[in-house]
mmCIF file of C-alpha atoms in Angstrom:
data_model
loop_
_atom_site.group_PDB
_atom_site.id
_atom_site.type_symbol
_atom_site.label_atom_id
_atom_site.label_comp_id
_atom_site.label_asym_id
_atom_site.label_seq_id
_atom_site.Cartn_x
_atom_site.Cartn_y
_atom_site.Cartn_z
ATOM 1 C CA MET S 50 -10.523 -14.255 41.181
ATOM 2 C CA THR S 51 -7.472 -15.362 39.247
ATOM 3 C CA MET S 52 -7.783 -15.024 35.495
ATOM 4 C CA PRO S 53 -7.186 -18.170 33.421
ATOM 5 C CA ASP S 54 -3.632 -18.400 32.085
ATOM 6 C CA GLU S 55 -4.882 -18.267 28.494
ATOM 7 C CA ILE S 56 -6.693 -14.946 29.036
ATOM 8 C CA ILE S 57 -3.663 -13.472 30.776
ATOM 9 C CA ARG S 58 -1.428 -14.640 27.923
ATOM 10 C CA LEU S 59 -3.669 -13.053 25.307
ATOM 11 C CA LYS S 60 -3.764 -9.741 27.159
ATOM 12 C CA GLU S 61 0.033 -9.614 27.098
ATOM 13 C CA LYS S 62 -0.108 -8.507 23.425
ATOM 14 C CA LEU S 63 -2.634 -5.820 22.551
ATOM 15 C CA LEU S 64 -3.146 -3.799 19.373
ATOM 16 C CA TYR S 65 -5.523 -0.836 19.120
ATOM 17 C CA VAL S 66 -6.921 0.175 15.724
ATOM 18 C CA GLU S 67 -9.472 2.767 14.557
ATOM 19 C CA GLY S 68 -12.358 0.546 13.529
ATOM 20 C CA PRO S 69 -13.642 -2.856 12.337
ATOM 21 C CA ASN S 70 -12.168 -2.606 8.822
ATOM 22 C CA ASP S 71 -8.731 -1.870 10.237
ATOM 23 C CA LYS S 72 -9.111 -4.756 12.680
ATOM 24 C CA TRP S 73 -9.992 -7.419 10.128
ATOM 25 C CA VAL S 74 -7.471 -6.206 7.547
ATOM 26 C CA THR S 75 -4.765 -6.428 10.210
ATOM 27 C CA ILE S 76 -5.891 -9.877 11.334
ATOM 28 C CA SER S 77 -6.007 -11.129 7.724
ATOM 29 C CA LEU S 78 -2.516 -9.781 7.036
ATOM 30 C CA ARG S 79 -1.126 -11.401 10.181
ATOM 31 C CA GLN S 80 -2.665 -14.707 9.127
ATOM 32 C CA GLN S 81 -0.962 -14.385 5.744
ATOM 33 C CA TYR S 82 2.320 -13.805 7.539
ATOM 34 C CA GLY S 83 1.802 -17.061 9.424
ATOM 35 C CA HIS S 84 1.508 -15.442 12.843
ATOM 36 C CA GLU S 85 -0.204 -17.181 15.727
ATOM 37 C CA GLU S 86 -3.467 -15.720 17.007
ATOM 38 C CA ASP S 87 -1.771 -14.393 20.118
ATOM 39 C CA VAL S 88 -2.505 -10.677 19.726
ATOM 40 C CA VAL S 89 -5.779 -9.099 20.831
ATOM 41 C CA VAL S 90 -6.775 -6.597 18.132
ATOM 42 C CA GLU S 91 -9.244 -4.129 19.597
ATOM 43 C CA ALA S 92 -11.206 -1.802 17.304
ATOM 44 C CA LEU S 93 -12.244 1.572 18.689
ATOM 45 C CA GLU S 94 -14.742 3.968 17.108
ATOM 46 C CA SER S 95 -12.293 6.636 15.972
ATOM 47 C CA CYS S 96 -8.655 7.623 15.744
ATOM 48 C CA ASP S 97 -9.015 9.822 18.829
ATOM 49 C CA GLN S 98 -10.444 6.968 20.890
ATOM 50 C CA ALA S 99 -7.753 4.533 19.762
ATOM 51 C CA LEU S 100 -5.010 7.029 20.575
ATOM 52 C CA MET S 101 -6.471 7.808 24.004
ATOM 53 C CA ALA S 102 -6.849 4.095 24.857
ATOM 54 C CA PHE S 103 -3.251 3.526 23.768
ATOM 55 C CA GLY S 104 -1.954 6.307 26.020
ATOM 56 C CA LEU S 105 -3.992 5.170 29.009
ATOM 57 C CA LYS S 106 -2.802 1.586 28.598
ATOM 58 C CA ILE S 107 0.833 2.748 28.645
ATOM 59 C CA SER S 108 0.126 4.399 31.989
ATOM 60 C CA ASN S 109 -1.505 1.256 33.390
ATOM 61 C CA PRO S 110 -0.215 -1.731 31.421
ATOM 62 C CA THR S 111 -1.419 -4.379 33.938
ATOM 63 C CA THR S 112 -0.755 -7.651 32.103
ATOM 64 C CA THR S 113 0.081 -6.017 28.754
ATOM 65 C CA LYS S 114 3.752 -6.296 27.793
ATOM 66 C CA ARG S 115 3.557 -5.432 24.085
ATOM 67 C CA LEU S 116 1.236 -2.691 22.930
ATOM 68 C CA GLY S 117 0.576 -1.413 19.423
ATOM 69 C CA LEU S 118 -1.410 1.333 17.736
ATOM 70 C CA ILE S 119 -2.404 1.578 14.058
ATOM 71 C CA ILE S 120 -4.123 4.788 12.974
ATOM 72 C CA ASP S 121 -4.515 6.699 9.710
ATOM 73 C CA ALA S 122 -2.557 9.816 8.865
ATOM 74 C CA ASP S 123 -5.647 11.156 7.078
ATOM 75 C CA THR S 124 -5.116 14.461 5.254
ATOM 76 C CA ASP S 125 -2.211 15.917 7.252
ATOM 77 C CA ILE S 126 0.653 13.760 8.529
ATOM 78 C CA ASN S 127 2.212 16.628 10.495
ATOM 79 C CA ALA S 128 -1.059 17.226 12.306
ATOM 80 C CA ARG S 129 -1.190 13.526 13.159
ATOM 81 C CA TYR S 130 2.349 13.615 14.579
ATOM 82 C CA ALA S 131 1.301 16.565 16.753
ATOM 83 C CA GLU S 132 -1.863 14.809 17.953
ATOM 84 C CA ILE S 133 0.072 11.685 18.927
ATOM 85 C CA THR S 134 2.775 13.521 20.860
ATOM 86 C CA LYS S 135 0.213 15.734 22.617
ATOM 87 C CA GLU S 136 -2.064 12.841 23.605
ATOM 88 C CA LEU S 137 0.768 10.691 24.922
ATOM 89 C CA ARG S 138 2.107 13.541 27.032
ATOM 90 C CA LYS S 139 -1.385 14.000 28.484
ATOM 91 C CA THR S 140 -2.433 10.397 29.096
ATOM 92 C CA SER S 141 0.871 8.654 29.799
ATOM 93 C CA HIS S 142 3.317 11.496 30.565
ATOM 94 C CA LEU S 143 5.425 10.097 27.746
ATOM 95 C CA SER S 144 7.540 12.428 25.634
ATOM 96 C CA ILE S 145 8.099 11.269 22.055
ATOM 97 C CA ASP S 146 9.919 13.369 19.508
ATOM 98 C CA VAL S 147 8.252 13.858 16.129
ATOM 99 C CA SER S 148 11.412 12.566 14.435
ATOM 100 C CA GLU S 149 10.798 9.196 16.093
ATOM 101 C CA LEU S 150 7.352 8.983 14.491
ATOM 102 C CA ALA S 151 8.491 10.224 11.070
ATOM 103 C CA ASN S 152 10.144 6.910 10.300
ATOM 104 C CA ASP S 153 9.048 4.725 7.397
ATOM 105 C CA ASN S 154 9.954 1.646 9.461
ATOM 106 C CA GLY S 155 7.393 2.550 12.118
ATOM 107 C CA PHE S 156 7.912 3.485 15.760
ATOM 108 C CA ILE S 157 8.909 0.965 18.465
ATOM 109 C CA LYS S 158 10.255 1.742 21.917
ATOM 110 C CA ASP S 159 10.695 0.070 25.307
ATOM 111 C CA ILE S 160 9.092 2.102 28.102
ATOM 112 C CA LYS S 161 9.844 1.645 31.803
ATOM 113 C CA ARG S 162 6.885 2.626 33.963
ATOM 114 C CA ASP S 163 6.994 3.892 37.542
ATOM 115 C CA SER S 164 6.037 0.404 38.718
ATOM 116 C CA GLY S 165 9.228 -0.950 37.162
ATOM 117 C CA ASP S 166 7.300 -2.751 34.423
ATOM 118 C CA ILE S 167 8.779 -2.684 30.926
ATOM 119 C CA ILE S 168 6.269 -2.338 28.109
ATOM 120 C CA LYS S 169 7.238 -2.411 24.431
ATOM 121 C CA ILE S 170 5.093 0.016 22.461
ATOM 122 C CA GLY S 171 4.725 0.554 18.738
ATOM 123 C CA ILE S 172 2.916 3.004 16.453
ATOM 124 C CA TRP S 173 2.199 2.634 12.747
ATOM 125 C CA ILE S 174 0.584 5.580 10.942
ATOM 126 C CA MET S 175 -1.145 4.407 7.777
ATOM 127 C CA PRO S 176 -0.155 4.226 5.065
ATOM 128 C CA ASN S 177 3.612 4.562 5.576
ATOM 129 C CA ASN S 178 4.297 6.823 8.596
ATOM 130 C CA MET S 179 5.579 9.563 6.283
ATOM 131 C CA THR S 180 2.725 10.815 4.092
ATOM 132 C CA ALA S 181 -0.943 11.694 4.301
ATOM 133 C CA GLY S 182 -3.339 8.837 3.614
ATOM 134 C CA ARG S 183 -5.216 5.901 5.097
ATOM 135 C CA ILE S 184 -5.287 2.125 5.182
ATOM 136 C CA GLU S 185 -6.917 2.274 1.740
ATOM 137 C CA ASP S 186 -3.710 3.776 0.329
ATOM 138 C CA PHE S 187 -1.764 0.929 1.943
ATOM 139 C CA LEU S 188 -4.015 -1.548 0.114
ATOM 140 C CA PHE S 189 -3.786 0.322 -3.213
ATOM 141 C CA GLU S 190 -0.079 -0.537 -3.240
ATOM 142 C CA LYS S 191 -1.002 -4.219 -2.921
ATOM 143 C CA ILE S 192 -2.973 -4.307 -6.190
ATOM 144 C CA GLU S 193 -1.117 -5.572 -9.242
ATOM 145 C CA GLU S 194 0.126 -2.784 -11.464
ATOM 146 C CA ASP S 195 -1.520 -4.362 -14.538
ATOM 147 C CA ASN S 196 -4.886 -5.087 -12.872
ATOM 148 C CA LYS S 197 -7.258 -4.018 -15.664
ATOM 149 C CA LEU S 198 -10.313 -3.946 -13.428
ATOM 150 C CA PHE S 199 -8.693 -1.526 -10.991
ATOM 151 C CA LYS S 200 -7.583 0.676 -13.889
ATOM 152 C CA GLN S 201 -11.243 1.216 -14.774
ATOM 153 C CA VAL S 202 -12.079 2.769 -11.411
ATOM 154 C CA GLU S 203 -10.230 6.085 -11.572
ATOM 155 C CA PRO S 204 -11.643 7.217 -14.963
ATOM 156 C CA LEU S 205 -15.214 6.491 -13.862
ATOM 157 C CA ILE S 206 -14.771 8.288 -10.556
ATOM 158 C CA ASN S 207 -13.379 11.244 -12.500
ATOM 159 C CA THR S 208 -16.481 11.175 -14.723
ATOM 160 C CA LEU S 209 -18.743 11.094 -11.674
ATOM 161 C CA GLU S 210 -16.963 14.077 -10.153
ATOM 162 C CA GLN S 211 -17.177 16.004 -13.438
ATOM 163 C CA ASN S 212 -20.907 15.297 -13.615
ATOM 164 C CA ALA S 213 -21.285 16.477 -10.028
ATOM 165 C CA GLU S 214 -19.756 19.823 -10.982
ATOM 166 C CA LYS S 215 -22.553 20.244 -13.541
ATOM 167 C CA ASP S 216 -25.370 18.875 -11.382
ATOM 168 C CA LYS S 217 -25.124 19.865 -7.738
ATOM 169 C CA ASP S 218 -27.935 17.452 -6.801
ATOM 170 C CA ILE S 219 -25.477 14.611 -7.323
ATOM 171 C CA VAL S 220 -23.302 16.006 -4.553
ATOM 172 C CA ASN S 221 -26.088 15.366 -2.033
ATOM 173 C CA TYR S 222 -25.595 11.625 -2.547
ATOM 174 C CA MET S 223 -21.834 11.527 -3.091
ATOM 175 C CA TYR S 224 -18.954 10.705 -0.816
ATOM 176 C CA LEU S 225 -17.116 13.631 0.756
ATOM 177 C CA PRO S 226 -13.885 14.639 -1.014
ATOM 178 C CA LYS S 227 -11.837 13.478 1.986
ATOM 179 C CA HIS S 228 -13.310 9.975 1.518
ATOM 180 C CA ARG S 229 -12.405 9.672 -2.160
ATOM 181 C CA ASP S 230 -9.868 6.913 -1.497
ATOM 182 C CA LYS S 231 -12.505 4.903 0.372
ATOM 183 C CA ALA S 232 -14.925 5.271 -2.552
ATOM 184 C CA LYS S 233 -12.202 4.189 -4.951
ATOM 185 C CA LEU S 234 -11.247 1.094 -2.964
ATOM 186 C CA HIS S 235 -14.817 -0.022 -2.306
ATOM 187 C CA THR S 236 -15.728 0.509 -5.962
ATOM 188 C CA PHE S 237 -12.913 -1.835 -6.945
ATOM 189 C CA MET S 238 -14.060 -4.364 -4.348
ATOM 190 C CA ALA S 239 -17.703 -4.078 -5.478
ATOM 191 C CA TRP S 240 -16.684 -4.829 -9.059
ATOM 192 C CA SER S 241 -14.636 -7.860 -8.019
ATOM 193 C CA ASN S 242 -15.857 -11.426 -7.586
ATOM 194 C CA PRO S 243 -17.521 -11.836 -5.168
ATOM 195 C CA PRO S 244 -18.670 -8.219 -4.903
ATOM 196 C CA ASP S 245 -19.872 -8.139 -1.304
ATOM 197 C CA LEU S 246 -16.771 -8.804 0.768
ATOM 198 C CA SER S 247 -15.548 -6.750 3.702
ATOM 199 C CA MET S 248 -12.044 -5.319 3.483
ATOM 200 C CA GLY S 249 -10.645 -8.013 5.745
ATOM 201 C CA MET S 250 -12.206 -10.810 3.697
ATOM 202 C CA ALA S 251 -11.037 -9.157 0.462
ATOM 203 C CA VAL S 252 -7.482 -9.297 1.793
ATOM 204 C CA LYS S 253 -7.971 -12.935 2.775
ATOM 205 C CA LYS S 254 -9.451 -13.813 -0.645
ATOM 206 C CA GLY S 255 -6.443 -12.385 -2.471
ATOM 207 C CA PHE S 256 -7.812 -9.118 -3.872
ATOM 208 C CA PHE S 257 -4.530 -7.489 -2.796
ATOM 209 C CA PRO S 258 -1.777 -10.001 -3.610
ATOM 210 C CA VAL S 259 1.275 -7.733 -3.955
ATOM 211 C CA GLU S 260 3.726 -7.384 -1.070
ATOM 212 C CA SER S 261 4.690 -3.753 -1.557
ATOM 213 C CA GLU S 262 7.801 -2.127 -0.134
ATOM 214 C CA THR S 263 5.567 -0.404 2.406
ATOM 215 C CA GLU S 264 4.063 -3.719 3.437
ATOM 216 C CA LYS S 265 7.492 -5.301 3.884
ATOM 217 C CA LYS S 266 8.274 -2.581 6.411
ATOM 218 C CA PHE S 267 4.859 -2.958 8.051
ATOM 219 C CA ARG S 268 5.378 -6.699 8.392
ATOM 220 C CA ALA S 269 8.803 -6.146 9.954
ATOM 221 C CA TRP S 270 7.296 -3.586 12.343
ATOM 222 C CA ILE S 271 4.485 -5.852 13.501
ATOM 223 C CA GLU S 272 6.862 -8.805 13.896
ATOM 224 C CA ASN S 273 9.428 -6.750 15.827
ATOM 225 C CA LEU S 274 6.674 -5.531 18.130
ATOM 226 C CA PHE S 275 4.798 -8.756 18.794
ATOM 227 C CA LEU S 276 6.974 -11.785 18.011
#
């Protein structure tokens, strides 16, 4: 059965991300940029799953002509580079040099498949393709430098962590050290008005109004890939 033209058109532009927060932040940012809703943003359950889906789609693009991937660097950017290059060699037989990924403008490349199809692919490693971090670090850069509410977060988190050193029972209820940036961002959001927004809605409501230098490059990357 032939697919409706609208469904085929939407599947021509596909973006994989790690999870729901990443999906709705990306959608909210694209709306702020004035982009049409012509990209399917698909949230997977982990970085590994998003990367594997990305590689498999390169191998079998079907109707997809522009394909993107947004994942976090997490704690080790060099390890992330290695994971990307290894996975793409395995799932799509695609060889990408680490120097192509270590680019603060993001990675974009035209790939010709065995079928003769050309697919434009792009990878953005949060926050900036060059350093360890996550989408939370990308959003930290979008908070005004003189935001007095945000300035209250770090000292109180420091106090909590100092108390935890004295009372190990606190640790049983605390965030893991690797999730400190998440705790910091969600604390700021919980203190804001209204206090119960998701990350995507917080972006839409203007909690993060600054267009940082990193975001300017991200916007150029996403426009070069999909527009």
